[in-house]
mmCIF file of C-alpha atoms and ligand atoms in Angstrom:
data_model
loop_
_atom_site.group_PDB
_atom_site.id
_atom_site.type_symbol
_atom_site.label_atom_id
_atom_site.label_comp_id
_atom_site.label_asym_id
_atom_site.label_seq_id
_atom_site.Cartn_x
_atom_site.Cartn_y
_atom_site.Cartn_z
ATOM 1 C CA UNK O 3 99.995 200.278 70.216
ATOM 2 C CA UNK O 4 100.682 200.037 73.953
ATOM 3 C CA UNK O 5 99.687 204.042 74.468
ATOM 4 C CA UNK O 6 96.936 203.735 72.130
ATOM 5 C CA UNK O 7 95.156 200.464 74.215
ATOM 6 C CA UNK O 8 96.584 202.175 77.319
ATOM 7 C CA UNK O 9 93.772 205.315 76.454
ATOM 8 C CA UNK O 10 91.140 203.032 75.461
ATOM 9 C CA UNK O 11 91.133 201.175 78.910
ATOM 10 C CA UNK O 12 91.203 204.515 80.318
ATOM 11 C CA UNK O 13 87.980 205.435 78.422
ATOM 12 C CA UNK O 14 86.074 202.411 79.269
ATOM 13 C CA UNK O 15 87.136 202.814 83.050
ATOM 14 C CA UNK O 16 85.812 206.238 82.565
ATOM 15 C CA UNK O 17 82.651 204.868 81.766
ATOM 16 C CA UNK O 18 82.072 201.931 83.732
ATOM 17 C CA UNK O 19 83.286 204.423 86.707
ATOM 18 C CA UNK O 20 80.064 206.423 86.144
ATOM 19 C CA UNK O 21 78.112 203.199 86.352
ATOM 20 C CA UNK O 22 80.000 202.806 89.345
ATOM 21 C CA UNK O 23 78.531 206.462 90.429
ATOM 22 C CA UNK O 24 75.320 205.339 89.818
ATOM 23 C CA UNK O 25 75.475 201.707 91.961
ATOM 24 C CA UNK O 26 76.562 203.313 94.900
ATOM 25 C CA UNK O 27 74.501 206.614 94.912
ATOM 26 C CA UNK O 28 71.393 204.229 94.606
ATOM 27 C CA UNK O 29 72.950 201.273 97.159
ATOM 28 C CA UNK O 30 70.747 200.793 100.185
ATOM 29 C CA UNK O 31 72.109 198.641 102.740
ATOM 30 C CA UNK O 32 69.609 196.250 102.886
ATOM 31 C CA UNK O 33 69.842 195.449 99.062
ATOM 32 C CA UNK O 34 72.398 193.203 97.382
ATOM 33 C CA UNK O 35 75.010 195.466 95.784
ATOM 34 C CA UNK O 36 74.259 193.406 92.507
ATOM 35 C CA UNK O 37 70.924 194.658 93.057
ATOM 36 C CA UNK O 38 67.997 193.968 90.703
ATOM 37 C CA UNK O 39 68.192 196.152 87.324
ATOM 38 C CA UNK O 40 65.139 197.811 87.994
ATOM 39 C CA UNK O 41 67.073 199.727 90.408
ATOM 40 C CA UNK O 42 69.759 200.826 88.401
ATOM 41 C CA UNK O 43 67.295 201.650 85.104
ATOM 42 C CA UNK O 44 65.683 205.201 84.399
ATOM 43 C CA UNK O 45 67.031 207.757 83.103
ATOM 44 C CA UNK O 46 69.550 210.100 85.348
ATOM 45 C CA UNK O 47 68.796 212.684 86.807
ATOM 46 C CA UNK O 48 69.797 215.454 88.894
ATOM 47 C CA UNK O 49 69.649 214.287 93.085
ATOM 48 C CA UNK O 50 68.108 217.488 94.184
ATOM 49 C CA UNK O 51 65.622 218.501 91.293
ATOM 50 C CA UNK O 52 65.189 215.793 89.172
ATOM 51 C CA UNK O 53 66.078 217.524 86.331
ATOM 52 C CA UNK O 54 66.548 214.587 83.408
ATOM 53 C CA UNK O 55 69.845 214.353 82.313
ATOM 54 C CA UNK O 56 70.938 215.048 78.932
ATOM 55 C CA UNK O 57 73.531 213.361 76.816
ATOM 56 C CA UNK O 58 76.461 215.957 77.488
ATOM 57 C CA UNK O 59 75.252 216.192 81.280
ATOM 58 C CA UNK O 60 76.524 212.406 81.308
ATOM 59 C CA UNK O 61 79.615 212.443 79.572
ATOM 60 C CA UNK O 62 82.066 210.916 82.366
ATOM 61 C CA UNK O 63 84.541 213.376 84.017
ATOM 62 C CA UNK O 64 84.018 216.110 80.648
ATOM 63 C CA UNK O 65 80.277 216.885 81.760
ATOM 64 C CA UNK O 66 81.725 217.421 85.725
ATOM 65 C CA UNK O 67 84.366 220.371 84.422
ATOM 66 C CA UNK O 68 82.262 221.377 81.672
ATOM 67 C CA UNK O 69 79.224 221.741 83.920
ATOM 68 C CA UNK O 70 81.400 223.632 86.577
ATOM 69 C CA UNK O 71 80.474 221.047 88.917
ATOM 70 C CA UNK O 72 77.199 222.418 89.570
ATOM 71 C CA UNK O 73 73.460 221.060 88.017
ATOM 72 C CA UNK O 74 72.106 222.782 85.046
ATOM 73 C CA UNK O 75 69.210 223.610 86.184
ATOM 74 C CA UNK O 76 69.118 224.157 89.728
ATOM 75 C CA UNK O 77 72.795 225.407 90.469
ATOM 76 C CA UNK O 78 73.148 222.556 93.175
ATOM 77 C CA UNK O 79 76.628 221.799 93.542
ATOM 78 C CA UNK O 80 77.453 217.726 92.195
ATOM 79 C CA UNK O 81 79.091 216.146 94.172
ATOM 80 C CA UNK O 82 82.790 215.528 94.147
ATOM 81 C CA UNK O 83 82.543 211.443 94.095
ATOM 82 C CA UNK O 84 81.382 211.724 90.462
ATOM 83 C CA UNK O 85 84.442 212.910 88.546
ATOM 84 C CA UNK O 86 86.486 211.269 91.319
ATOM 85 C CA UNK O 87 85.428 207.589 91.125
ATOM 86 C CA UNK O 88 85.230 208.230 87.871
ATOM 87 C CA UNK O 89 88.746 209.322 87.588
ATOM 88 C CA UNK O 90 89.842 206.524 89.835
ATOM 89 C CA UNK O 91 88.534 203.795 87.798
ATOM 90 C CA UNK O 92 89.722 204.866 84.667
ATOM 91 C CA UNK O 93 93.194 204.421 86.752
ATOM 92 C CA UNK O 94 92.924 201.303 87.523
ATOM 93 C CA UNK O 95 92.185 200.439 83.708
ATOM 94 C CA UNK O 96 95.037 202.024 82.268
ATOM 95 C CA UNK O 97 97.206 201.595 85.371
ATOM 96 C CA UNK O 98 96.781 198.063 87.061
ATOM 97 C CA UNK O 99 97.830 196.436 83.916
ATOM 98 C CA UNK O 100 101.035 197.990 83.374
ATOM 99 C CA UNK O 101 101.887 197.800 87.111
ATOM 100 C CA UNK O 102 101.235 193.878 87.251
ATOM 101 C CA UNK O 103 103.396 193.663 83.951
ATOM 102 C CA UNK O 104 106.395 195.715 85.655
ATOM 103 C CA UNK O 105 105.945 194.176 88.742
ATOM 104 C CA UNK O 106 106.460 190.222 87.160
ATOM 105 C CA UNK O 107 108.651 191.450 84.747
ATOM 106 C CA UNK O 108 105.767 191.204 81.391
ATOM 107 C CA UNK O 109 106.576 193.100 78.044
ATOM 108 C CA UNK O 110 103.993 195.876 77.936
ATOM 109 C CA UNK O 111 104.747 195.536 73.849
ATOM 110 C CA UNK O 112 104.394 191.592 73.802
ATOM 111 C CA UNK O 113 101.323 192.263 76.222
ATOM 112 C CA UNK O 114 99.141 195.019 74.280
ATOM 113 C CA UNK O 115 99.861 193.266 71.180
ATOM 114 C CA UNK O 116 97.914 190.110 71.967
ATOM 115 C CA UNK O 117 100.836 188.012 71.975
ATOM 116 C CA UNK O 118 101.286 187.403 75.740
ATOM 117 C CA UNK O 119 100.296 183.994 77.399
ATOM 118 C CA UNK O 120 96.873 183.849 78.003
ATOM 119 C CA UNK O 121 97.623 183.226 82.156
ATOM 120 C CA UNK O 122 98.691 186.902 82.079
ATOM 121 C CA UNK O 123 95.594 188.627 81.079
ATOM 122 C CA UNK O 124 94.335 186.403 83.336
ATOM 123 C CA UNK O 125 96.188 187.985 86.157
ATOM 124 C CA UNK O 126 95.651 191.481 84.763
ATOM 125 C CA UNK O 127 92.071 191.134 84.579
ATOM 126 C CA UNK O 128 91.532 190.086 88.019
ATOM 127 C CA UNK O 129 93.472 192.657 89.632
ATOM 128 C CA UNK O 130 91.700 195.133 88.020
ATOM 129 C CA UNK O 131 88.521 193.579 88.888
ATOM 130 C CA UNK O 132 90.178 193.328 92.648
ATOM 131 C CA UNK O 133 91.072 197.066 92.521
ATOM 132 C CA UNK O 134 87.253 197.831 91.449
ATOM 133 C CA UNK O 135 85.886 195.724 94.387
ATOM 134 C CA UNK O 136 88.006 197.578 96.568
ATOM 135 C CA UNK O 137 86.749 201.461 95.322
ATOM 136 C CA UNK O 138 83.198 200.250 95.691
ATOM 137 C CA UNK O 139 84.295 198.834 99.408
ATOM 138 C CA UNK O 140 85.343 202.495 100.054
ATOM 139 C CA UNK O 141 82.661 204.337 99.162
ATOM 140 C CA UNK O 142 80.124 201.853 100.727
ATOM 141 C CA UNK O 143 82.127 201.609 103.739
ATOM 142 C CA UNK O 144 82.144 205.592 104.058
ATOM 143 C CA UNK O 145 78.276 206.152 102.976
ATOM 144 C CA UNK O 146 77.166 203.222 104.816
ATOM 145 C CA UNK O 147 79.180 201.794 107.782
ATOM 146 C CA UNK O 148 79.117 198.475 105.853
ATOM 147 C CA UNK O 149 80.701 195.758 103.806
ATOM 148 C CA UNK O 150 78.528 194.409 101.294
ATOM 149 C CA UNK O 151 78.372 190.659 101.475
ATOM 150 C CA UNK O 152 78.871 190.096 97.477
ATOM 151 C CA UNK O 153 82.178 192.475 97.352
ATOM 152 C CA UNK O 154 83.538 190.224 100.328
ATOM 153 C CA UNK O 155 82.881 186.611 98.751
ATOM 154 C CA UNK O 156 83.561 188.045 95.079
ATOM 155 C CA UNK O 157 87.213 189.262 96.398
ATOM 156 C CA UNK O 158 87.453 185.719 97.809
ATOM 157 C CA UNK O 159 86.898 183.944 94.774
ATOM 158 C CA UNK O 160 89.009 186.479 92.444
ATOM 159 C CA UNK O 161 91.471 185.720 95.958
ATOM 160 C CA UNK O 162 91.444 181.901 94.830
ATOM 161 C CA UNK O 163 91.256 182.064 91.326
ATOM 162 C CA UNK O 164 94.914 184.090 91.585
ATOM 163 C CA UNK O 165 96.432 181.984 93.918
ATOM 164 C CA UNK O 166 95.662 179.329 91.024
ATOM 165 C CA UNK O 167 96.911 180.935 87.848
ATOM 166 C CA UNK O 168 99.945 181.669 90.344
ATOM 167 C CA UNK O 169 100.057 178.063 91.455
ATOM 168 C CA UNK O 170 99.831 176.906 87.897
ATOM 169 C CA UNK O 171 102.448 178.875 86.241
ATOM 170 C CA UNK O 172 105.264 179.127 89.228
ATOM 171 C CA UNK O 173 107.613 177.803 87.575
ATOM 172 C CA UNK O 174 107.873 180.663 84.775
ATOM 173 C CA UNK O 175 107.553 183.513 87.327
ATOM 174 C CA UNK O 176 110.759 184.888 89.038
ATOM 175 C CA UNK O 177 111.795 183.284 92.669
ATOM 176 C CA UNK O 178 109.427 184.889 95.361
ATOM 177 C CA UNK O 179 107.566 187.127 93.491
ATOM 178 C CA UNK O 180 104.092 185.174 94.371
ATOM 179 C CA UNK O 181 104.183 188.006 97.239
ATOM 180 C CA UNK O 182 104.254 191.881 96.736
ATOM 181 C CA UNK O 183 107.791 191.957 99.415
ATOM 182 C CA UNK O 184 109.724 189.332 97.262
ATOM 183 C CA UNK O 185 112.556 187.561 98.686
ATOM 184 C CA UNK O 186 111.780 189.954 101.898
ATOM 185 C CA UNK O 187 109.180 186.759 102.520
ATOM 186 C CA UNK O 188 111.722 184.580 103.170
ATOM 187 C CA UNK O 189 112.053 185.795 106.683
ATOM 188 C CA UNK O 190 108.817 185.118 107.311
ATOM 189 C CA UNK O 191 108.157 182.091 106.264
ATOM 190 C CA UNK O 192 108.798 178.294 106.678
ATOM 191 C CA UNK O 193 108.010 176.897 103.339
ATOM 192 C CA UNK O 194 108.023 178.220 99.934
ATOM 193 C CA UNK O 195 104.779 177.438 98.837
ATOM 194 C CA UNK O 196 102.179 179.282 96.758
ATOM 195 C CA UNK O 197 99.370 177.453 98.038
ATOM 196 C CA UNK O 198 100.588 176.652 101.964
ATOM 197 C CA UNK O 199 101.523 180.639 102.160
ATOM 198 C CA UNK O 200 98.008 181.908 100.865
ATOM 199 C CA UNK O 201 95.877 179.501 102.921
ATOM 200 C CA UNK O 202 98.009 180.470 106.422
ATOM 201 C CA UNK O 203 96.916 184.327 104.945
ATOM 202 C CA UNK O 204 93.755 183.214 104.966
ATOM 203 C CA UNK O 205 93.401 181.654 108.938
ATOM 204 C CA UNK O 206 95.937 183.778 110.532
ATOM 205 C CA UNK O 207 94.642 187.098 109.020
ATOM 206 C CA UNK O 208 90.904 185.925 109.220
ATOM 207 C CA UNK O 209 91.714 184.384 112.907
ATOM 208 C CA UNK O 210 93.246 187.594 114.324
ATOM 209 C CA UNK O 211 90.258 189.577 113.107
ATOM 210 C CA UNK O 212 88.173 187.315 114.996
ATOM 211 C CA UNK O 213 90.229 187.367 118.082
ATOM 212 C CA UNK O 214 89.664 191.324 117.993
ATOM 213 C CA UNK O 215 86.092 190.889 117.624
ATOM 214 C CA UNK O 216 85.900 188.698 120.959
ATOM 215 C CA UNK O 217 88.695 191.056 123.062
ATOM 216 C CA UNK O 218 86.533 194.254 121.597
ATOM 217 C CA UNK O 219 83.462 193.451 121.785
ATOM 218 C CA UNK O 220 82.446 193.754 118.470
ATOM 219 C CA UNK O 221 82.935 197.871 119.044
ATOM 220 C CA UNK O 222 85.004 199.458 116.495
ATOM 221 C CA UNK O 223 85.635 195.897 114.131
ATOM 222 C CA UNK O 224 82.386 194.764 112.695
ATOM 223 C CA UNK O 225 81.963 191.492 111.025
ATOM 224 C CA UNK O 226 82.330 192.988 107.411
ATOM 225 C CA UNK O 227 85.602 193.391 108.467
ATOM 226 C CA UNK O 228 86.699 190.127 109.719
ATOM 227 C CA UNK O 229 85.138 188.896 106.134
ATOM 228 C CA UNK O 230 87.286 190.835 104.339
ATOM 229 C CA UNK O 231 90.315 189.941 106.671
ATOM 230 C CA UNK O 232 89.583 186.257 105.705
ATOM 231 C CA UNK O 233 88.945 187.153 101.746
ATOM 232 C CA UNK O 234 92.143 189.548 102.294
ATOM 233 C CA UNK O 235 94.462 186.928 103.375
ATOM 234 C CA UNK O 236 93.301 184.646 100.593
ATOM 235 C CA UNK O 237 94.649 187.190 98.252
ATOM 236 C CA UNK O 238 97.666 188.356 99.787
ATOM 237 C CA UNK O 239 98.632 185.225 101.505
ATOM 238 C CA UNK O 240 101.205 185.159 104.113
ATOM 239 C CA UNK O 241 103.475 187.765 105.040
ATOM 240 C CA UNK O 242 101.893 189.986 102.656
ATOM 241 C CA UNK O 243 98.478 190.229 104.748
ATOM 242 C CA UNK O 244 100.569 190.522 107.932
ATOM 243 C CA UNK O 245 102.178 193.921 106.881
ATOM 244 C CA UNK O 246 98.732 194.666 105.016
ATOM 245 C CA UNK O 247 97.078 194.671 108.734
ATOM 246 C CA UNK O 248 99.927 196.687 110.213
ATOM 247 C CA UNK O 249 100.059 199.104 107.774
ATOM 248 C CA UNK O 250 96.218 199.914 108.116
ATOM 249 C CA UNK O 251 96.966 199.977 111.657
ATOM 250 C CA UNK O 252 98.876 202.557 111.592
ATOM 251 C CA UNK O 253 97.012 204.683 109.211
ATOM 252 C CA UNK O 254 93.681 203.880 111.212
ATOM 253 C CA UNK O 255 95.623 205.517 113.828
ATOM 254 C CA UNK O 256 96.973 207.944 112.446
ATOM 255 C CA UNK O 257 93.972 209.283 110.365
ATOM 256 C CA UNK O 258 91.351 208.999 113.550
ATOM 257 C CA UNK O 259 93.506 210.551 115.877
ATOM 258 C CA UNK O 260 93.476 213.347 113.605
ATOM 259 C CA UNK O 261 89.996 213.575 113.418
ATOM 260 C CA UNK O 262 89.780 213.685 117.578
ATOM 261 C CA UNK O 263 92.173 216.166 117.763
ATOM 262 C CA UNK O 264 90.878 218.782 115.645
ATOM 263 C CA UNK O 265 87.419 217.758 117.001
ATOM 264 C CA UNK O 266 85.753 216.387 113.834
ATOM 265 C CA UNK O 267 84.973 213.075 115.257
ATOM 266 C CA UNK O 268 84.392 211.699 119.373
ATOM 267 C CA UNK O 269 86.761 209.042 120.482
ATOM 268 C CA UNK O 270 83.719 206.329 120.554
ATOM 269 C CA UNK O 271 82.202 207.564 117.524
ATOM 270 C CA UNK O 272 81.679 205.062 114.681
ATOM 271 C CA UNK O 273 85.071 204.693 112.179
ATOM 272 C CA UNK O 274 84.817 202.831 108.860
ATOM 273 C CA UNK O 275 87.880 200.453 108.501
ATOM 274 C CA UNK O 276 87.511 199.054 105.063
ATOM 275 C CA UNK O 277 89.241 202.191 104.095
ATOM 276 C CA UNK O 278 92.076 201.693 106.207
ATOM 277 C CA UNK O 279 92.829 198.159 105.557
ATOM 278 C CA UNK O 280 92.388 199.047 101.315
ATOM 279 C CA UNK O 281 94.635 201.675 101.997
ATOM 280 C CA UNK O 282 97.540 199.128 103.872
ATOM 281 C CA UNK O 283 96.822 196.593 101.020
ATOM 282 C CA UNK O 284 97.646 199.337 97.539
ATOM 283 C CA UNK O 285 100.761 200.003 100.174
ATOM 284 C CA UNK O 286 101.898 196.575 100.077
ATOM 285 C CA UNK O 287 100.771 195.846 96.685
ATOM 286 C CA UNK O 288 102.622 199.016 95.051
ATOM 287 C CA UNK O 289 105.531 199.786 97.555
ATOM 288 C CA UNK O 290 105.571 196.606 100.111
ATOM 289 C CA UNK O 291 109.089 195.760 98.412
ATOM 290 C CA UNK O 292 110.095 199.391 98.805
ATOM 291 C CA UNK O 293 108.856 199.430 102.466
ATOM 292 C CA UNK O 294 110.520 196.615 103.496
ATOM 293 C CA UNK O 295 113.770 197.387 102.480
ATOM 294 C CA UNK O 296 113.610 200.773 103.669
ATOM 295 C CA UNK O 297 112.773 199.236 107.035
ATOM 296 C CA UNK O 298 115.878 197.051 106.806
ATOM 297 C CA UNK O 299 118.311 199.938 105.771
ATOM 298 C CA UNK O 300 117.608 201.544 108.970
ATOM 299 C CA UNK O 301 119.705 198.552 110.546
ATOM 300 C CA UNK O 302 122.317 198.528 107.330
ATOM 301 C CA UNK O 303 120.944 195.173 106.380
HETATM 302 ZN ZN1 LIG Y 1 69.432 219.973 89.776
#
């Protein structure tokens, strides 16, 4: 039961993925992201010739291999986003639920048999609604240089509506495990409260982004970015979003120095950040435990 539901979630990530394709190929910055369907109708077709699409040129991730990654008719090569996002969201289908049911100690069996409380599916569903938000982020953020409004407020409100289920149902979830560190939070923190530690996330991560917004200039950290610091910190809450900004710190730096060194990119040329501070967040969310006590077995604590 559990691998069979596991594969269908992977099939209809496969498939919303493509729709995903589709959203982002056709975004234009000055549209909503939920644009109108007009947009999104019409038949496929191919970017460079318009060559319609056929059934078995759509078929998500198959059509890429099968096709040899190139167009049917005119030999243009696809491009790689296709079977990637693709790929990716049928991930986060299969994958996000049984990582949330490890990580809070949930029966996969109990779970994928229906016979789970209803407050986690709740939880399931929004993090893989989260983890969608934050793919489209990415790719917008690379195409574009820009955070669509809607992603920002819906992670806000998927942000709140977490904080709630986990507000509601404390009491049958394991001590500190409303952050991704555990009992690591402790240090961090005055109060153990769901609600008190999620709204300091919320005005210390969105507050910091602001402060580097004045002391910059607005170069490099555009407002997108403070939104998302703000909707961010909702979700993570306090320490979490603290290591979550460090982390993409790092990488930031890590990643753009790169690029300067082996002359891709110019010190003051434009960097998308989005990427960076998803990538810091699936750090803490999947290994922020992990991290931190590696980090605190360097001084034998
Ligand atoms: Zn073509």
């Amino acid at each position: 039961m559990v691998v069979v539901s596991i594969f269908l979630l992977f099939i209809f990530g496969l498939l919303l993925g493509s729709f995903f394709n589709v959203i982002t190929i056709r975004y234009k910055p000055d549209d909503s992201v939920f644009m109108d369907l007009k947009t999104i109708g019409g038949r496929s077709h191919c970017i460079s010739c318009s060559h319609q699409l056929r059934w078995f040129e759509l078929l998500p991730l198959v059509s890429f291999f099968f096709l040899r990654g190139r167009c049917r008719n005119c030999k243009q090569k696809l491009s790689l986003q296709y079977p990637l996002v693709e790929f990716l969201t049928g991930s986060i289908f299969a994958g996000i639920p049984l990582f949330i049911n490890y990580f809070f100690h949930f029966s996969n069996t109990v779970f994928f048999s229906f016979t789970a409380p209803w407050w986690q599916y709740v939880i399931s569903i929004i993090w893989v609604l989260i983890f969608c938000i934050f793919l489209l982020m990415v790719i917008v953020d690379l195409k574009h240089f820009i955070i669509p409004n809607g992603l920002n407020l819906s992670l806000g409100i998927l942000g709140l509506c977490y904080v709630a289920i986990l507000y509601t149902v404390q009491d049958t979830l394991p001590l500190f495990y409303d952050s991704f560190i555990r009992h690591y939070a402790m240090m961090f923190s005055f109060v153990q409260n769901i609600a008190i530690s999620h709204a300091v996330g919320f005005f210390v991560g969105g507050i910091f982004f602001v402060l580097l917004v004045l002391i910059t200039f607005g170069r490099g950290i555009g407002i997108g970015d403070v939104k998302l610091a703000f909707a961010l910190g909702i979700l993570l809450g306090w320490p979490d979003i603290l290591l979550a900004t460090m982390l993409s710190f790092i990488i930031g730096g890590i990643i753009s120095g790169g690029f300067v060194l082996f002359g891709k990119k110019h010190l003051k040329e434009r960097v998308p950040f989005a990427p960076f501070f998803i990538a810091g967040v699936c750090l803490v969310v999947f290994f922020g435990h992990t991290i931190m006590r590696g980090y605190f077995s360097i001084f034998g604590l």
